[in-house]
XYZ file of C-alpha atoms in Angstrom:
738
model
C -17.671 -6.971 16.297
C -20.609 -5.312 14.505
C -24.092 -6.536 15.428
C -25.601 -5.464 12.091
C -25.535 -7.367 8.780
C -22.204 -6.821 7.032
C -20.796 -8.176 3.770
C -17.068 -8.049 3.059
C -15.359 -9.321 -0.069
C -12.391 -8.987 -2.404
C -11.283 -10.215 -5.821
C -8.143 -12.119 -6.650
C -7.069 -9.324 -9.006
C -8.132 -5.846 -10.064
C -7.540 -5.972 -13.827
C -8.939 -8.624 -16.170
C -9.330 -8.949 -19.930
C -12.544 -9.991 -21.604
C -12.751 -13.756 -21.839
C -10.672 -14.198 -18.670
C -12.025 -14.946 -15.216
C -11.548 -13.633 -11.710
C -12.621 -15.019 -8.368
C -14.362 -13.418 -5.406
C -14.155 -14.376 -1.742
C -17.018 -13.240 0.494
C -17.614 -13.124 4.233
C -21.095 -12.479 5.661
C -21.610 -11.277 9.214
C -25.090 -11.849 10.623
C -26.270 -13.174 7.240
C -26.643 -16.704 5.896
C -26.815 -15.771 2.196
C -26.127 -12.927 -0.224
C -27.281 -11.848 -3.662
C -24.685 -11.033 -6.306
C -25.072 -9.095 -9.525
C -22.596 -7.260 -11.728
C -22.793 -3.570 -12.567
C -20.808 -1.072 -14.579
C -19.715 1.941 -12.532
C -20.116 5.234 -14.421
C -20.434 7.591 -11.481
C -21.224 7.357 -7.806
C -23.839 8.170 -5.216
C -23.101 11.874 -4.720
C -26.447 13.168 -3.559
C -29.379 14.998 -5.136
C -27.347 17.614 -7.037
C -25.646 15.014 -9.207
C -27.049 12.536 -11.736
C -28.809 9.658 -9.944
C -26.653 6.660 -9.134
C -28.178 3.955 -11.286
C -25.391 1.619 -12.381
C -26.416 -0.532 -15.336
C -26.780 -4.179 -14.382
C -25.041 -6.634 -16.710
C -26.834 -10.005 -16.895
C -24.512 -12.985 -16.511
C -25.101 -16.551 -15.263
C -22.964 -15.879 -12.201
C -25.470 -13.277 -10.926
C -27.553 -15.158 -8.360
C -27.941 -15.915 -4.651
C -25.107 -17.653 -2.809
C -24.887 -19.175 0.666
C -22.990 -16.928 3.053
C -20.897 -17.515 6.145
C -18.608 -15.508 8.360
C -14.943 -16.046 7.623
C -12.184 -15.176 10.073
C -9.619 -12.485 9.316
C -6.094 -13.717 9.990
C -3.904 -10.635 10.259
C -0.298 -10.614 11.412
C 2.876 -11.467 9.525
C 5.059 -14.456 10.263
C 7.177 -17.158 8.615
C 5.868 -20.694 8.364
C 8.271 -23.618 8.031
C 6.808 -26.953 6.973
C 7.041 -29.860 9.367
C 10.292 -31.784 9.568
C 11.119 -34.863 11.633
C 14.261 -33.043 12.770
C 12.099 -30.595 14.733
C 9.750 -33.163 16.292
C 12.045 -34.322 19.126
C 14.826 -31.803 19.578
C 16.523 -33.346 22.656
C 19.539 -31.117 23.387
C 18.928 -27.889 21.523
C 19.556 -24.138 21.368
C 17.092 -21.703 19.839
C 18.395 -18.165 19.348
C 17.907 -14.923 17.417
C 18.706 -11.232 17.357
C 15.549 -9.242 18.049
C 14.339 -5.652 18.286
C 10.860 -5.616 19.835
C 8.813 -2.540 18.982
C 5.474 -3.198 20.735
C 4.286 -5.614 23.391
C 0.741 -4.337 23.843
C -0.076 -6.331 26.951
C 0.012 -9.826 25.460
C 2.634 -12.492 24.741
C 4.646 -12.125 21.517
C 6.155 -15.277 20.096
C 9.585 -15.125 18.427
C 10.363 -18.740 17.445
C 8.088 -21.686 18.106
C 7.958 -25.404 17.406
C 5.008 -25.738 19.790
C 2.100 -27.872 18.685
C -1.478 -26.625 19.074
C -2.224 -25.816 22.695
C 1.456 -25.999 23.620
C 1.379 -29.730 24.317
C 4.655 -30.440 22.516
C 7.725 -28.606 21.241
C 9.484 -25.469 22.500
C 9.275 -21.708 21.990
C 10.928 -18.408 22.785
C 8.547 -15.543 23.389
C 8.127 -12.230 25.157
C 5.526 -12.227 27.904
C 2.850 -9.551 28.325
C 5.277 -7.476 30.396
C 8.096 -7.763 27.826
C 10.190 -10.313 29.708
C 11.752 -13.201 27.792
C 10.314 -16.645 28.429
C 11.058 -20.188 27.340
C 8.030 -22.420 26.732
C 8.369 -26.196 26.925
C 5.457 -28.289 25.755
C 4.096 -30.570 28.478
C 1.725 -33.526 28.506
C -1.189 -31.452 29.831
C -0.111 -27.818 29.451
C 3.003 -25.881 28.496
C 5.585 -24.985 31.128
C 6.792 -21.387 31.213
C 10.168 -20.175 32.517
C 11.004 -16.476 32.359
C 13.860 -14.058 32.867
C 13.162 -11.057 35.102
C 13.336 -7.704 33.323
C 11.719 -6.639 30.020
C 13.655 -6.368 26.793
C 14.175 -2.761 25.671
C 11.928 -1.552 22.848
C 13.492 -0.336 19.589
C 16.903 -1.694 20.639
C 18.638 -4.907 19.639
C 19.064 -7.871 21.973
C 20.428 -11.375 21.538
C 18.119 -14.005 23.015
C 18.444 -17.749 23.426
C 16.896 -20.869 24.923
C 19.233 -23.786 25.592
C 18.056 -27.164 26.882
C 20.468 -29.972 27.756
C 18.613 -33.271 27.590
C 21.241 -35.248 29.474
C 21.578 -32.759 32.331
C 17.871 -31.801 32.278
C 19.096 -28.218 32.447
C 17.490 -25.121 30.860
C 19.172 -21.766 30.163
C 17.279 -18.649 29.115
C 19.672 -15.930 28.009
C 19.343 -12.246 27.073
C 22.058 -9.813 26.150
C 21.320 -6.217 25.166
C 23.473 -5.160 22.259
C 25.304 -1.874 21.912
C 23.450 0.921 20.139
C 25.606 3.831 21.299
C 28.839 4.668 23.091
C 27.325 4.743 26.593
C 25.081 1.657 26.562
C 25.177 -0.979 29.267
C 25.277 -4.233 27.312
C 25.320 -6.654 30.221
C 23.783 -10.119 29.947
C 20.869 -11.504 31.914
C 20.026 -15.175 32.222
C 18.145 -17.827 34.147
C 19.314 -21.392 34.723
C 16.803 -24.028 35.825
C 17.840 -27.542 36.808
C 15.877 -30.785 36.832
C 13.603 -29.698 33.983
C 11.566 -32.405 32.283
C 12.200 -32.516 28.529
C 9.552 -31.058 26.254
C 6.990 -33.389 24.749
C 7.389 -34.323 21.120
C 6.178 -31.587 18.732
C 4.623 -31.821 15.299
C 7.770 -30.738 13.469
C 6.562 -27.369 12.233
C 8.211 -24.034 13.008
C 6.772 -20.525 13.159
C 8.887 -17.381 13.275
C 7.158 -14.302 14.757
C 4.008 -16.203 15.805
C 2.735 -19.157 17.809
C -0.298 -21.445 17.620
C -3.448 -21.370 19.713
C -5.340 -24.467 20.846
C -7.080 -24.642 17.457
C -3.850 -24.476 15.477
C -4.423 -20.856 14.395
C -1.410 -18.494 14.414
C -1.500 -16.081 17.359
C 0.751 -13.976 19.609
C 2.268 -12.219 16.600
C 5.591 -10.513 17.263
C 5.997 -6.785 16.673
C 9.524 -5.859 15.744
C 12.595 -6.953 13.872
C 14.049 -10.432 13.920
C 17.426 -11.293 12.472
C 19.073 -14.672 11.956
C 16.757 -16.989 13.907
C 18.476 -20.345 14.389
C 17.976 -23.796 15.840
C 21.211 -25.534 16.868
C 21.537 -29.253 17.497
C 23.475 -28.661 20.699
C 22.798 -27.247 24.149
C 25.069 -24.224 24.578
C 26.367 -23.260 28.011
C 26.063 -19.730 29.379
C 29.712 -19.090 28.424
C 29.055 -20.319 24.893
C 25.905 -18.205 24.634
C 27.916 -15.182 25.757
C 30.432 -15.867 22.995
C 27.665 -16.314 20.410
C 26.024 -13.049 21.490
C 29.306 -11.213 20.918
C 29.653 -12.485 17.360
C 28.182 -10.911 14.263
C 24.996 -12.503 12.902
C 26.835 -13.296 9.677
C 29.788 -15.034 11.357
C 29.966 -18.795 10.713
C 28.761 -21.043 13.519
C 30.987 -23.584 15.213
C 28.077 -25.704 16.472
C 25.893 -28.078 14.431
C 22.934 -26.226 12.992
C 19.481 -27.603 12.131
C 18.185 -24.315 10.696
C 19.706 -20.905 9.998
C 17.165 -18.559 8.421
C 18.338 -15.578 6.389
C 15.397 -13.155 6.423
C 16.865 -11.027 3.620
C 17.251 -13.755 1.025
C 15.031 -13.120 -2.000
C 13.079 -10.316 -0.247
C 10.572 -9.924 -3.097
C 9.591 -13.578 -2.861
C 7.589 -15.425 -0.240
C 10.559 -17.635 0.566
C 12.832 -17.337 3.566
C 15.923 -19.393 2.878
C 17.447 -21.771 5.414
C 21.220 -21.623 5.020
C 21.873 -24.785 6.978
C 22.474 -28.061 5.178
C 18.876 -29.223 5.665
C 16.833 -26.848 3.499
C 14.149 -25.982 6.038
C 13.006 -23.032 3.943
C 10.112 -20.939 5.201
C 7.220 -19.097 3.578
C 6.176 -15.566 4.542
C 2.545 -15.011 5.447
C 0.994 -11.530 5.274
C 4.212 -10.103 3.912
C 6.474 -8.806 6.685
C 8.671 -5.891 5.702
C 12.012 -7.211 4.504
C 15.346 -5.650 3.512
C 15.300 -3.404 6.577
C 18.138 -2.120 8.735
C 19.604 -4.916 10.805
C 21.911 -5.118 13.775
C 25.010 -4.394 11.676
C 23.681 -1.357 9.803
C 26.141 1.499 9.510
C 25.552 4.975 8.147
C 25.677 6.026 5.335
C 24.715 2.656 3.783
C 21.255 2.753 2.181
C 21.248 0.010 -0.481
C 20.633 -3.482 0.846
C 21.949 -4.985 -2.394
C 25.396 -3.498 -1.770
C 25.587 -4.517 1.896
C 23.249 -7.482 2.438
C 24.825 -8.315 5.783
C 23.499 -4.988 7.105
C 19.903 -5.721 6.042
C 19.291 -9.338 7.023
C 16.371 -8.513 9.331
C 12.631 -8.468 8.736
C 10.087 -6.294 10.527
C 6.966 -8.170 11.615
C 3.685 -6.621 12.791
C 0.541 -8.078 14.317
C -1.461 -5.765 12.014
C 0.207 -6.750 8.721
C -2.189 -8.193 6.165
C -1.774 -9.084 2.520
C -4.952 -11.117 2.126
C -7.372 -12.812 4.532
C -6.858 -16.005 2.550
C -10.561 -16.751 2.277
C -11.855 -19.547 0.107
C -13.300 -18.396 -3.204
C -17.121 -18.218 -3.293
C -17.767 -17.402 -6.930
C -15.894 -16.907 -10.180
C -16.885 -14.655 -13.065
C -15.849 -15.268 -16.655
C -15.955 -11.814 -18.250
C -18.027 -11.903 -21.451
C -16.161 -10.913 -24.576
C -18.758 -8.287 -25.495
C -18.315 -6.207 -22.336
C -16.955 -2.732 -23.119
C -13.726 -1.824 -21.366
C -14.426 -0.010 -18.118
C -14.865 -0.225 -14.362
C -17.264 -2.902 -13.134
C -18.156 -4.290 -9.730
C -19.603 -7.336 -8.112
C -22.488 -5.885 -6.087
C -23.199 -8.046 -3.053
C -26.370 -7.498 -1.029
C -28.184 -9.092 1.869
C -30.558 -7.551 4.390
C -29.422 -3.955 4.871
C -25.850 -4.772 3.839
C -24.291 -3.845 0.508
C -20.704 -4.146 -0.674
C -19.069 -3.468 -4.046
C -15.921 -5.205 -5.293
C -14.665 -3.086 -8.221
C -12.488 -4.405 -11.031
C -11.319 -3.054 -14.379
C -11.988 -4.793 -17.668
C -9.568 -4.472 -20.571
C -10.113 -5.509 -24.132
C -7.789 -7.976 -25.787
C -4.642 -6.549 -27.316
C -6.049 -6.477 -30.835
C -8.918 -4.228 -29.743
C -7.022 -1.353 -28.090
C -8.585 1.995 -29.018
C -7.038 5.415 -29.428
C -8.230 6.702 -26.009
C -7.209 5.008 -22.767
C -7.987 5.784 -19.153
C -5.248 4.883 -16.678
C -6.853 3.822 -13.397
C -4.436 4.852 -10.601
C -4.537 1.587 -8.698
C -1.198 2.300 -6.996
C -2.819 5.336 -5.396
C -5.938 3.336 -4.515
C -3.693 0.816 -2.766
C -1.950 3.516 -0.755
C -5.273 4.815 0.568
C -7.009 1.481 1.280
C -9.121 1.693 4.463
C -7.572 4.999 5.494
C -8.450 6.022 9.047
C -5.869 8.324 10.635
C -5.534 10.755 7.730
C -9.309 11.087 7.471
C -9.490 11.894 11.164
C -6.810 14.584 10.771
C -8.730 16.172 7.904
C -11.993 16.125 9.799
C -10.346 17.575 12.896
C -8.867 20.393 10.822
C -12.269 21.176 9.328
C -14.057 20.948 12.660
C -16.448 18.276 11.374
C -15.476 15.003 13.027
C -17.385 12.130 11.482
C -18.530 14.063 8.419
C -16.679 11.830 5.937
C -17.500 8.464 7.483
C -19.980 5.858 6.315
C -20.959 2.699 8.236
C -18.502 0.817 6.022
C -15.663 3.209 6.907
C -16.269 2.523 10.596
C -15.515 -1.149 10.012
C -11.853 -0.175 9.750
C -11.928 0.359 13.515
C -14.509 -2.326 14.347
C -12.552 -4.969 12.418
C -8.913 -3.849 12.664
C -7.712 -7.085 11.094
C -8.775 -5.705 7.700
C -5.668 -3.551 7.796
C -5.263 0.145 7.245
C -3.733 2.409 4.613
C -0.156 3.394 3.902
C -1.051 6.696 5.571
C -1.789 4.950 8.880
C 1.189 3.885 10.968
C 1.425 0.385 12.361
C 0.357 0.015 15.968
C 4.028 0.008 16.991
C 4.488 3.454 15.391
C 6.519 2.265 12.411
C 5.589 3.312 8.898
C 3.300 1.009 6.954
C 5.038 0.188 3.645
C 3.238 -2.782 2.102
C -0.261 -2.193 0.719
C -2.632 -4.721 -0.827
C -5.877 -4.654 -2.810
C -6.460 -8.376 -2.210
C -8.521 -7.733 0.899
C -11.861 -6.019 1.573
C -11.501 -2.368 0.553
C -13.955 -0.193 2.447
C -13.288 3.063 0.584
C -13.431 1.799 -3.011
C -17.197 2.022 -2.987
C -19.456 4.199 -5.179
C -20.255 6.450 -2.220
C -18.743 7.733 1.003
C -15.829 10.145 1.142
C -15.353 11.630 -2.328
C -11.724 10.939 -2.993
C -9.632 9.123 -5.603
C -11.824 6.249 -6.776
C -15.133 8.082 -6.419
C -13.931 11.092 -8.437
C -12.431 8.763 -11.033
C -15.893 7.264 -11.518
C -16.991 10.760 -12.602
C -14.186 10.768 -15.171
C -15.290 7.352 -16.421
C -18.886 8.555 -16.626
C -17.744 11.479 -18.751
C -15.568 9.272 -20.960
C -18.482 6.897 -21.566
C -20.249 9.841 -23.193
C -17.320 11.590 -24.860
C -15.441 8.497 -26.093
C -17.638 5.389 -25.756
C -14.919 3.265 -27.329
C -12.260 4.213 -24.758
C -10.141 1.539 -23.115
C -9.218 1.189 -19.455
C -5.988 -0.127 -18.002
C -4.494 0.028 -14.527
C -1.217 1.160 -13.051
C -0.298 -2.470 -12.514
C -0.936 -3.240 -16.196
C 1.371 -0.390 -17.182
C 4.019 -1.562 -14.730
C 3.844 -5.158 -15.947
C 3.771 -4.421 -19.691
C 5.555 -1.084 -19.989
C 5.112 0.949 -23.150
C 3.516 -2.048 -24.911
C 0.417 -1.533 -22.755
C -0.146 1.752 -24.654
C 0.235 0.355 -28.166
C -2.520 1.802 -30.344
C -3.276 4.540 -27.841
C -3.116 8.170 -28.955
C -4.692 9.862 -25.901
C -4.000 8.810 -22.326
C -6.340 10.207 -19.661
C -5.222 10.097 -16.037
C -7.311 9.700 -12.925
C -7.944 12.499 -10.463
C -4.990 11.756 -8.192
C -2.295 9.656 -9.901
C 0.122 10.220 -7.024
C 2.242 7.059 -6.961
C 4.357 5.848 -9.885
C 6.922 3.141 -10.372
C 9.996 3.763 -12.486
C 8.687 1.349 -15.116
C 5.424 3.286 -15.342
C 7.212 6.626 -15.740
C 9.505 5.180 -18.389
C 6.440 3.941 -20.291
C 4.876 7.396 -20.070
C 8.121 8.974 -21.262
C 8.126 6.628 -24.238
C 4.468 7.355 -24.965
C 5.096 11.106 -25.116
C 8.335 10.612 -27.046
C 6.441 8.902 -29.872
C 3.828 11.671 -30.091
C 1.265 10.537 -27.539
C -1.106 13.041 -25.980
C -1.654 13.186 -22.220
C -4.695 14.614 -20.436
C -3.751 15.041 -16.792
C -7.203 15.601 -15.293
C -6.161 15.678 -11.665
C -3.795 17.101 -9.113
C -0.825 16.168 -6.921
C 0.232 13.457 -9.331
C 3.566 11.824 -10.175
C 4.791 12.624 -6.679
C 6.291 9.525 -5.081
C 7.855 6.278 -6.196
C 6.323 2.871 -5.511
C 7.034 -0.651 -6.665
C 4.590 -3.363 -7.598
C 5.404 -6.858 -6.446
C 6.979 -8.694 -9.398
C 4.752 -11.771 -9.034
C 1.805 -11.106 -6.716
C -1.299 -9.182 -7.830
C -2.354 -5.999 -6.084
C 0.692 -5.681 -3.819
C 2.501 -2.329 -3.606
C 5.544 -1.204 -1.651
C 5.728 2.474 -0.678
C 8.768 3.521 1.333
C 8.991 7.142 2.446
C 12.266 8.811 3.351
C 10.564 10.867 6.013
C 7.000 10.729 7.077
C 4.275 11.930 9.385
C 2.757 8.490 8.846
C 5.157 6.528 11.039
C 8.734 5.989 12.058
C 11.262 5.705 9.202
C 14.840 4.474 9.619
C 17.600 6.336 7.810
C 18.858 3.355 5.837
C 15.545 1.941 4.649
C 15.291 3.781 1.348
C 15.548 0.989 -1.241
C 12.582 -1.123 -2.257
C 12.622 -4.729 -1.128
C 10.606 -5.617 -4.261
C 13.081 -4.251 -6.821
C 16.044 -2.731 -4.964
C 15.365 0.645 -6.570
C 15.775 3.839 -4.514
C 12.576 5.183 -2.995
C 11.340 8.642 -2.155
C 9.640 11.654 -3.681
C 10.302 11.868 -7.401
C 11.089 15.590 -7.275
C 12.837 15.920 -3.928
C 14.897 12.737 -3.848
C 15.062 11.328 -7.368
C 15.373 14.391 -9.588
C 12.074 14.080 -11.494
C 9.838 17.059 -10.665
C 6.344 16.607 -12.033
C 6.481 20.026 -13.726
C 9.016 18.630 -16.202
C 6.565 15.893 -17.161
C 3.106 17.501 -17.116
C 3.863 21.226 -16.712
C 2.452 21.601 -13.196
C 3.342 20.331 -9.740
C 1.883 20.119 -6.295
C 1.398 23.386 -4.406
C -1.245 23.138 -1.707
C -4.187 21.225 -0.309
C -7.396 21.686 1.647
C -10.509 19.622 1.992
C -13.238 22.207 2.370
C -14.952 24.149 -0.412
C -13.301 24.313 -3.846
C -13.032 27.361 -6.055
C -13.171 28.219 -9.757
C -10.776 29.025 -12.602
C -10.607 32.304 -14.474
C -9.403 32.388 -18.064
C -6.105 34.152 -18.638
C -4.803 36.020 -21.669
C -3.033 32.892 -22.911
C -6.417 31.250 -23.490
C -6.751 33.462 -26.581
C -3.420 32.322 -27.999
C -3.930 30.621 -31.356
C -2.219 27.501 -30.024
C -4.824 27.106 -27.264
C -8.053 28.365 -28.806
C -9.312 24.823 -29.387
C -9.455 24.337 -25.609
C -12.159 26.987 -25.207
C -14.019 26.617 -28.482
C -17.681 27.266 -27.762
C -16.991 28.306 -24.164
C -18.160 31.860 -23.628
C -17.598 32.147 -19.884
C -14.471 33.587 -18.313
C -15.173 31.739 -15.058
C -14.724 27.971 -15.331
C -16.027 25.393 -12.894
C -17.792 27.471 -10.231
C -19.969 24.453 -9.433
C -19.752 20.809 -8.526
C -19.716 18.488 -5.569
C -16.987 20.492 -3.819
C -18.375 23.855 -4.881
C -15.736 24.296 -7.559
C -13.489 22.462 -9.995
C -10.283 23.762 -8.373
C -9.813 22.161 -5.011
C -8.676 19.398 -2.679
C -5.054 19.291 -3.892
C -3.842 21.718 -6.525
C -0.820 22.227 -8.781
C 0.897 25.193 -10.405
C 3.352 25.784 -13.229
C 6.928 26.615 -12.258
C 9.620 27.069 -14.907
C 12.360 26.748 -12.292
C 11.085 23.254 -11.485
C 10.773 22.149 -15.111
C 7.611 23.572 -16.678
C 8.463 23.921 -20.396
C 9.121 27.555 -21.273
C 6.683 27.374 -24.164
C 3.855 26.092 -21.935
C 0.715 28.213 -21.804
C -1.098 28.777 -18.517
C -4.546 29.315 -19.983
C -6.522 29.621 -16.742
C -5.857 29.842 -13.023
C -8.035 29.444 -9.985
C -8.577 32.164 -7.406
C -10.320 32.969 -4.119
C -9.181 29.885 -2.244
C -9.883 29.730 1.481
C -7.322 30.204 4.229
C -7.316 26.498 5.094
C -5.044 25.672 2.156
C -1.626 24.515 3.299
C 1.392 24.769 1.069
C 3.278 21.624 0.231
C 7.036 21.025 0.012
C 7.494 21.835 -3.688
C 10.282 24.327 -3.116
C 7.880 26.886 -1.646
C 7.363 28.096 1.905
C 4.757 26.348 4.003
C 1.674 28.421 4.749
C -1.545 27.994 6.661
C -4.310 30.406 7.519
C -3.329 30.073 11.173
C -0.057 31.892 10.562
C 0.264 35.635 10.200
C 2.650 35.571 7.251
C 0.929 36.036 3.897
C 1.777 33.585 1.099
C 4.468 34.658 -1.340
C 2.160 33.899 -4.266
C -1.592 33.411 -4.458
C -2.896 29.926 -3.754
C -4.081 28.727 -7.142
C -4.330 25.884 -9.637
C -2.873 26.419 -13.107
C -4.569 24.988 -16.206
C -1.670 24.373 -18.575
C -1.081 23.267 -22.165
C 2.078 22.589 -24.146
C 3.206 20.706 -27.231
C 5.910 18.034 -27.315
C 8.667 17.623 -29.962
C 7.167 14.459 -31.514
C 3.837 16.094 -32.370
C 2.072 15.273 -29.126
C 0.797 17.521 -26.366
C -0.008 17.679 -22.651
C -3.048 19.283 -21.040
C -3.083 19.597 -17.233
C -5.813 20.995 -15.010
C -3.836 20.970 -11.760
C -6.745 20.009 -9.488
C -8.064 16.796 -7.976
C -11.570 18.279 -7.858
C -11.801 18.820 -11.645
C -13.415 15.445 -12.289
C -15.994 15.974 -9.545
C -17.454 18.923 -11.480
C -17.890 16.959 -14.707
C -21.320 15.426 -13.843
C -22.876 18.782 -12.966
C -26.094 19.413 -14.933
C -25.859 15.923 -16.410
C -22.393 16.546 -17.854
C -23.477 19.723 -19.682
C -21.177 22.398 -18.279
C -17.983 24.251 -19.153
C -15.705 21.796 -17.310
C -17.076 18.959 -19.443
C -17.026 21.177 -22.551
C -13.333 22.037 -22.136
C -12.484 18.383 -21.447
C -14.339 17.326 -24.613
C -12.601 20.011 -26.681
C -9.194 18.802 -25.568
C -10.105 15.148 -26.074
C -11.410 15.863 -29.579
C -8.260 17.679 -30.683
C -5.989 15.155 -29.001
C -7.711 12.323 -30.884
C -7.067 14.133 -34.167
C -3.931 12.537 -35.665
C -2.741 15.912 -37.025
C 0.538 16.577 -35.218
C 0.922 19.494 -32.869
C 3.629 21.981 -33.779
C 6.171 23.261 -31.291
C 6.205 27.081 -31.251
C 9.186 28.778 -32.826
C 11.666 30.251 -30.381
């Protein structure tokens, strides 16, 4: 826990229209109050070589001092079932489930619990700190614990059960490992205890994948998969438990059932449906991963919609978090005269400062001809990234060079949750990302990546097109092509990496009706995601293979929509070259380089791009030392670059730290002796579309970071303004004759 003043906060949504309101929840550590004002973000704190960071303050009544208090962070996913009198006094009962534990971590992990606070009533099944199964019976003074010797195997399925016979005062605890290969020993293990006092009466509530501490707060979160948790109104014998363990989870039961939870049902919703006759439906907290391979999964099945019986498990983690669930501290009604753009609640107290960014849209009748698409899906993927940053720093030999005191909170307060590039603590891939929590790396400072570079683009747009509009990925996903009505020029962010199918279809429609696209970034349009259909700021990103955590072969369809997941080019047949002319080639995070104009820059079709630009070398300046850097793209006709596209400039003299990506080219690093097949470069590309539109791509994440150089008076800004000016001109572009 940090001993310095810290402010953490989040908003209930990221995009808001003028006249609407949004709420903010704030937690103060070592502070009893905080000051709030609202600023427009048109750049970031990038040091003395860049324009000074002086965000304009927007006066509103909500800007004032507020009382502050520390609020707990409740991480960990579980299912909560509301209290029912049927669960208060269970008498003769069996509690059972199919489980695959994936991490114990030296503390108990609860699987199913009706225990009241402090364990003074009810029953539970849990794994102890050594991985052994235990039954917990609530007592009058403290819970009683009975355990089976021998830990459950990790990453393998087991059937577990607790059976208590009220009349005989007899308790059975039962474990059977389930076959996962042709040579497995699937013997059962059990403990029978006689003369056991019945559990004290519980409060009627049920938790799946968690228990309650003495204060009634969920704890002992389970790590792993749970399938078909059940509570039966009968005490099964060891022989009956053996029979039940041998049956499929989907087989009908021949014993009376109080609750039978199907963890697949409606996976995009919060609900977990009880398929007994009593309707004890549950609600998911902190969004466990659903529609995952279950006990019955068989290759080559990959679509949970086609074989639901093979996907009726959910994967729970103690480090899942959707939102801390804090009470709202203040609410802003956005004035109708605010220009569209990126704003932030700036919260300060003592030495602490925290920004909560949000994007303001104008009402539908005020949409202008230029729109900036804020890549909030990509922001969500990178929220509070730790592991990937450490890898980059290690590769550059500069550990700690990218971190700020706020970044360090990701390790000091692990409950905040990490990014979709950081595996869960059990080693599984992290698939569900949320912006409705404190975001440490969406600040106007720190590591210059994604959001910070996009603030440079917004600073440039505020000068070049003051009437531009801003919308987010989530807006485009929710509204489709209608979100772009009235728009002639769409400007991307620096790294629009993650796209839903709905977003891509909207972009296709925009270009098909003559829209113009300025792709001012790199490594974009690379991987599919899905936004949650109802909940704000929630993204699902499933990878088919990953360095960021364990991925199961069958888990390749989104639980939010059922659509197939993966890389758009490699798995889904949509290479980015076919959309924007260039696609991902390589990456490095040291010094950037520059572009050199090519012969095609003098082509009559492209002369407008360089009007008034006398230099052959473009962008040999900026925060990264050059406009071509970080992650870069090239044209490739074989992968879909239109044959009439013009590569008007290309970068050169990149360092040996650049590593080639998987875009159909061989992998290369400076540590290997083999020379690259082609020079590492970024291609600046232009082409016209059949409906009179056009696409301009710079092929570099670092492009936007060079825009503020010399107070936005430089050839990177000049070229960007030339393209924007021509793209705003309604005169149609003409496709070249073949």
